[in-house]
Amino acid sequence: MRDHQPPRDAEERHPTELNSDAPTEEVPDPGAVGRLTSTVERLSRELTRARAEADGRALVELAKGILVERLGYGPADASRQLEDLATQSNVSVLELAADLVNQASHDRIAEIARDFVTAAGEPSVALRLRSAETGMLDADDVQAVAQSALEHALRPLGAQAVAIWSANTDQSLTLAGSAGFDEREAALWRHVPPGVTTPARQALAERAPTTYESLSAAGLPSIGQREITGGRLAVPAGVGGRITGVLEICWPAALPPQSQSLQRQFQTLAELCATALESHPAGGSGPATAPQTAELLELIHGLPDPCMVLQPVLNATGLPTDYLIKHINPGFVDFAGRPRNAILGARLMEAYPLAAEAGGLFEKVEHVLATGESFRSPAMNLSALVDGVPLVTEAAVNISRHGSQVVVHWRTKDGTARVASLLQHAQRLGRIGGFEENLRSGEIAWNDTLFDLYGLAHTADPISIEQLATHAHADDEHTIGRFLRTLLHHRRPASTAFRLKRADGIARHIRVVAEPIIGADAHLIAVRGAYQDVSAQHWTEVALAATRDQLAHTEQQSAERSRLALQLQHAIMPPSRGPLDLHNLRVAVRYRPAEKEHLVGGDWYDTVDLPSGQILLCVGDVAGHGIEAATGMVALRNALRGLAATGAGPAQLLSWLNSVTHHLTDNVTATAVCALYEPKTHVLRWARAGHLPPVLLRDGLARELPMVGGILLGAIHQADYEEGRVDLRSGDTLMMYTDGLIERKDRSLQASLDDLLATARTPEPSDDPAELEHRLDHLLTYSSADTDDDTCLIGIKVG
């Protein structure tokens, strides 16, 4: 029969695929195939037996060593003694060796064996665990470790296969060793990427053993999922508080009952697997490979943000109880503002006790150390307790494991680290010197600023607070005495100000604040506090005291000016005036002064019966407040009266009044409306200088008079003004007002004017003589103005 050569990629394909793709060939003799299969099985059994015997021999040699050490036998005598004891006890030499090792070691395996034998009456557990241990420790790689664990400890419990997974920092898994699976299946599961949920991944996430009665029912992918669909057990494997991998055990049928003794056996096997992973990491490099300390320090020293290296502090059982802050980088700044030497060398729970809160920093560090999975958070609260006051800041935090150490790096969100780094500069600029004095040891600590305040070299000896009076002005001796009695005798916080006499002859005004530190025995053990140079503040207070009388005099003068302006204003324009009848017009005025006297404004109005028979109607507003505005108002009002006697029209009168305003020495500007009414024809001519137009009320409706052009008074030397004309009817009412009636800070002038027109609308006018005054009062009452300015309102009703 001609030999058949398989395809080039045949070794990489599944056996079923090979069968389907193979060309038609002559089928071999079934008898030859059967013989070949029997030979393979026999050789496999012999290999397994040889491995078990090798592991057993290691255990026997270990028992012989115990007899040599304990009883002083030679190697040959120890071997004969071991055989004699086995014969007398009616057990095998291997089982007796396991018992001797258990009694001599007093370790966890011995404890498990003793408990299990007591509970189950099965002496083979000691032999199984000891044989597995010797085989695993003597193995050259994790693959041999998995084989030894399966043959010695797990196959007697009904397990069919075992897998040892190495946990990587990127949350992926690497198959470090396996037994009971064919090579093709192991090759397919050599690497499990992050995000794939498997029994091993679940055990890592929960940091506890996870059980599955049936892998097929659980629906989770894992190695051997097609051939071994029974129960699965995944146990985290770790030592010293660090989880470095997972031991996954597979059963062909349902998961056996998990007694407490059996669970402890599985945990012990997982610890042995973790020891193997530490010694033989998957791929030659893995999570257990510790970087050199020098390389780690070089890494963190290049980081600009705060970074610290934590070394676990283990208890008697090998679990971490705290973390020593072993290294900090040059860019480290405590977010609570404490000096670097207060953090370096301290324990994490001493430096940051609030880190023990649920979900806090300690819990995250513990998880990273145990699982090897890095922790990253863009916003995490960091807490510190300084002088009994909790300080909290938000920071982006990164935590990673490097061998047996944990690196914590943070970047504060609100610039707390930067603020803390600038604290010493703020103390220097504010000339604040801090101190702490131990009253028992006499040790005194000063910062650099305090040496500068005293005018001493930084290498000089600090001065005790009890010697404060000897360095102060003689007149301050009693003040310092009260300060020291309060602080040292009454043990209460105290502060005082004194004049410091420096050695260089310079006197400084100093304020000192201090507090006592009470020990656990209720005795005063230390004082701490700060000195601040307040010389500049002292001389500023002297200057302020010197000008205080002058300021009071100035305020009195200002009040007198305001009262004078108010009196002048009220003398010319009283807040209310009775109605005035001029020919067929009825005129009423309302004047509302500002609520605050110092805001006396320049609003003015006038109504004059001219020699020509016409009636002058005007209203205006001088810019500004106070005596200047009041005197400007008087000047403009009197000037317009004189100019109106010439018989000129409203536009010409405003043009002349602009020239008068421009030449006033106080640079006065003003707005105004000027109107002339002819009683015979009922014709009203009017002009405006930057002022709001009058409002006409007719037939229950309100509208503005058509706008005419005109710049405000005093802005330029010469100005021309337009003139408007309106024919009034009997019953019409004309409103002239200043902007204090409608002006608001939160809306436009046009919107306020629309509100005024809506308020002014009324039904048909009545014959009530007081109807005009009621209308003016109504407008003032419902005015929406909020600028607290003067308001002048004139109502003219045609009879």
mmCIF file of N, CA, C and O in Angstrom, residues 101-139:
data_model
loop_
_atom_site.group_PDB
_atom_site.id
_atom_site.type_symbol
_atom_site.label_atom_id
_atom_site.label_comp_id
_atom_site.label_asym_id
_atom_site.label_seq_id
_atom_site.Cartn_x
_atom_site.Cartn_y
_atom_site.Cartn_z
ATOM 1 N N VAL A 101 6.040 13.397 56.980
ATOM 2 C CA VAL A 101 6.205 14.791 56.530
ATOM 3 C C VAL A 101 5.134 15.679 57.141
ATOM 4 O O VAL A 101 5.395 16.808 57.564
ATOM 5 N N ASN A 102 3.902 15.187 57.214
ATOM 6 C CA ASN A 102 2.813 15.965 57.812
ATOM 7 C C ASN A 102 3.110 16.284 59.275
ATOM 8 O O ASN A 102 2.927 17.414 59.747
ATOM 9 N N GLN A 103 3.563 15.253 60.032
ATOM 10 C CA GLN A 103 3.831 15.468 61.454
ATOM 11 C C GLN A 103 5.020 16.409 61.665
ATOM 12 O O GLN A 103 5.052 17.178 62.621
ATOM 13 N N ALA A 104 5.972 16.378 60.765
ATOM 14 C CA ALA A 104 7.164 17.208 60.938
ATOM 15 C C ALA A 104 6.947 18.644 60.490
ATOM 16 O O ALA A 104 7.516 19.575 61.064
ATOM 17 N N SER A 105 6.111 18.854 59.496
ATOM 18 C CA SER A 105 5.986 20.209 58.918
ATOM 19 C C SER A 105 4.991 21.080 59.661
ATOM 20 O O SER A 105 5.195 22.288 59.807
ATOM 21 N N HIS A 106 3.895 20.482 60.140
ATOM 22 C CA HIS A 106 2.828 21.259 60.790
ATOM 23 C C HIS A 106 2.365 22.410 59.904
ATOM 24 O O HIS A 106 2.118 23.514 60.364
ATOM 25 N N ASP A 107 2.276 22.188 58.619
ATOM 26 C CA ASP A 107 1.825 23.242 57.705
ATOM 27 C C ASP A 107 0.370 23.022 57.357
ATOM 28 O O ASP A 107 -0.328 22.217 57.958
ATOM 29 N N ARG A 108 -0.089 23.743 56.320
ATOM 30 C CA ARG A 108 -1.515 23.702 55.983
ATOM 31 C C ARG A 108 -1.932 22.346 55.434
ATOM 32 O O ARG A 108 -3.029 21.869 55.682
ATOM 33 N N ILE A 109 -1.017 21.712 54.684
ATOM 34 C CA ILE A 109 -1.366 20.399 54.135
ATOM 35 C C ILE A 109 -1.555 19.397 55.258
ATOM 36 O O ILE A 109 -2.476 18.568 55.248
ATOM 37 N N ALA A 110 -0.685 19.466 56.264
ATOM 38 C CA ALA A 110 -0.843 18.563 57.407
ATOM 39 C C ALA A 110 -2.161 18.806 58.121
ATOM 40 O O ALA A 110 -2.848 17.866 58.536
ATOM 41 N N GLU A 111 -2.537 20.027 58.256
ATOM 42 C CA GLU A 111 -3.801 20.353 58.932
ATOM 43 C C GLU A 111 -4.988 19.838 58.132
ATOM 44 O O GLU A 111 -5.929 19.246 58.681
ATOM 45 N N ILE A 112 -4.947 20.045 56.828
ATOM 46 C CA ILE A 112 -6.047 19.563 55.988
ATOM 47 C C ILE A 112 -6.134 18.035 56.045
ATOM 48 O O ILE A 112 -7.211 17.455 56.147
ATOM 49 N N ALA A 113 -4.956 17.384 55.978
ATOM 50 C CA ALA A 113 -4.949 15.927 56.006
ATOM 51 C C ALA A 113 -5.535 15.403 57.309
ATOM 52 O O ALA A 113 -6.335 14.461 57.325
ATOM 53 N N ARG A 114 -5.137 16.011 58.440
ATOM 54 C CA ARG A 114 -5.629 15.565 59.739
ATOM 55 C C ARG A 114 -7.138 15.749 59.853
ATOM 56 O O ARG A 114 -7.858 14.855 60.274
ATOM 57 N N ASP A 115 -7.642 16.924 59.446
ATOM 58 C CA ASP A 115 -9.083 17.181 59.507
ATOM 59 C C ASP A 115 -9.845 16.233 58.593
ATOM 60 O O ASP A 115 -10.921 15.729 58.944
ATOM 61 N N PHE A 116 -9.287 16.027 57.421
ATOM 62 C CA PHE A 116 -10.006 15.192 56.463
ATOM 63 C C PHE A 116 -10.054 13.738 56.920
ATOM 64 O O PHE A 116 -11.068 13.058 56.805
ATOM 65 N N VAL A 117 -8.928 13.265 57.479
ATOM 66 C CA VAL A 117 -8.904 11.889 57.977
ATOM 67 C C VAL A 117 -9.888 11.714 59.125
ATOM 68 O O VAL A 117 -10.615 10.732 59.223
ATOM 69 N N THR A 118 -9.953 12.716 60.008
ATOM 70 C CA THR A 118 -10.878 12.645 61.151
ATOM 71 C C THR A 118 -12.327 12.621 60.678
ATOM 72 O O THR A 118 -13.166 11.899 61.204
ATOM 73 N N ALA A 119 -12.625 13.458 59.634
ATOM 74 C CA ALA A 119 -14.006 13.594 59.177
ATOM 75 C C ALA A 119 -14.409 12.444 58.263
ATOM 76 O O ALA A 119 -15.516 11.920 58.349
ATOM 77 N N ALA A 120 -13.503 12.033 57.393
ATOM 78 C CA ALA A 120 -13.901 11.063 56.365
ATOM 79 C C ALA A 120 -13.302 9.691 56.568
ATOM 80 O O ALA A 120 -13.727 8.720 55.940
ATOM 81 N N GLY A 121 -12.303 9.631 57.432
ATOM 82 C CA GLY A 121 -11.695 8.326 57.656
ATOM 83 C C GLY A 121 -10.926 7.808 56.476
ATOM 84 O O GLY A 121 -10.795 6.595 56.309
ATOM 85 N N GLU A 122 -10.410 8.662 55.613
ATOM 86 C CA GLU A 122 -9.682 8.237 54.424
ATOM 87 C C GLU A 122 -8.241 8.701 54.536
ATOM 88 O O GLU A 122 -7.941 9.869 54.382
ATOM 89 N N PRO A 123 -7.293 7.806 54.836
ATOM 90 C CA PRO A 123 -5.915 8.220 55.080
ATOM 91 C C PRO A 123 -5.167 8.620 53.831
ATOM 92 O O PRO A 123 -4.100 9.214 53.915
ATOM 93 N N SER A 124 -5.681 8.328 52.630
ATOM 94 C CA SER A 124 -4.926 8.594 51.408
ATOM 95 C C SER A 124 -4.805 10.069 51.080
ATOM 96 O O SER A 124 -4.040 10.439 50.200
ATOM 97 N N VAL A 125 -5.567 10.951 51.762
ATOM 98 C CA VAL A 125 -5.494 12.369 51.420
ATOM 99 C C VAL A 125 -4.108 12.942 51.697
ATOM 100 O O VAL A 125 -3.593 13.765 50.951
ATOM 101 N N ALA A 126 -3.467 12.524 52.771
ATOM 102 C CA ALA A 126 -2.121 13.015 53.074
ATOM 103 C C ALA A 126 -1.161 12.618 51.969
ATOM 104 O O ALA A 126 -0.310 13.416 51.543
ATOM 105 N N LEU A 127 -1.286 11.364 51.535
ATOM 106 C CA LEU A 127 -0.410 10.897 50.466
ATOM 107 C C LEU A 127 -0.655 11.675 49.180
ATOM 108 O O LEU A 127 0.283 12.070 48.486
ATOM 109 N N ARG A 128 -1.918 11.890 48.862
ATOM 110 C CA ARG A 128 -2.233 12.601 47.619
ATOM 111 C C ARG A 128 -1.654 14.003 47.628
ATOM 112 O O ARG A 128 -0.999 14.442 46.684
ATOM 113 N N LEU A 129 -1.906 14.765 48.706
ATOM 114 C CA LEU A 129 -1.464 16.158 48.740
ATOM 115 C C LEU A 129 0.053 16.257 48.792
ATOM 116 O O LEU A 129 0.656 17.110 48.133
ATOM 117 N N ARG A 130 0.688 15.388 49.600
ATOM 118 C CA ARG A 130 2.146 15.446 49.686
ATOM 119 C C ARG A 130 2.790 15.029 48.370
ATOM 120 O O ARG A 130 3.776 15.610 47.930
ATOM 121 N N SER A 131 2.225 14.024 47.737
ATOM 122 C CA SER A 131 2.768 13.606 46.447
ATOM 123 C C SER A 131 2.592 14.700 45.410
ATOM 124 O O SER A 131 3.477 14.963 44.594
ATOM 125 N N ALA A 132 1.433 15.343 45.432
ATOM 126 C CA ALA A 132 1.203 16.455 44.500
ATOM 127 C C ALA A 132 2.166 17.590 44.771
ATOM 128 O O ALA A 132 2.729 18.189 43.847
ATOM 129 N N GLU A 133 2.401 17.884 46.062
ATOM 130 C CA GLU A 133 3.305 18.993 46.400
ATOM 131 C C GLU A 133 4.721 18.705 45.931
ATOM 132 O O GLU A 133 5.374 19.546 45.314
ATOM 133 N N THR A 134 5.243 17.498 46.208
ATOM 134 C CA THR A 134 6.611 17.194 45.814
ATOM 135 C C THR A 134 6.760 17.193 44.303
ATOM 136 O O THR A 134 7.752 17.667 43.758
ATOM 137 N N GLY A 135 5.739 16.665 43.638
ATOM 138 C CA GLY A 135 5.804 16.673 42.183
ATOM 139 C C GLY A 135 5.741 18.072 41.603
ATOM 140 O O GLY A 135 6.440 18.405 40.646
ATOM 141 N N MET A 136 4.922 18.948 42.179
ATOM 142 C CA MET A 136 4.770 20.307 41.673
ATOM 143 C C MET A 136 6.015 21.142 41.937
ATOM 144 O O MET A 136 6.440 21.947 41.118
ATOM 145 N N LEU A 137 6.621 20.952 43.113
ATOM 146 C CA LEU A 137 7.818 21.719 43.438
ATOM 147 C C LEU A 137 9.022 21.246 42.643
ATOM 148 O O LEU A 137 9.947 22.009 42.375
ATOM 149 N N ASP A 138 9.022 19.956 42.277
ATOM 150 C CA ASP A 138 10.149 19.409 41.528
ATOM 151 C C ASP A 138 9.987 19.605 40.025
ATOM 152 O O ASP A 138 10.902 19.322 39.263
ATOM 153 N N ALA A 139 8.808 20.105 39.604
ATOM 154 C CA ALA A 139 8.535 20.250 38.168
ATOM 155 C C ALA A 139 9.355 21.385 37.567
ATOM 156 O O ALA A 139 9.694 22.359 38.238
#
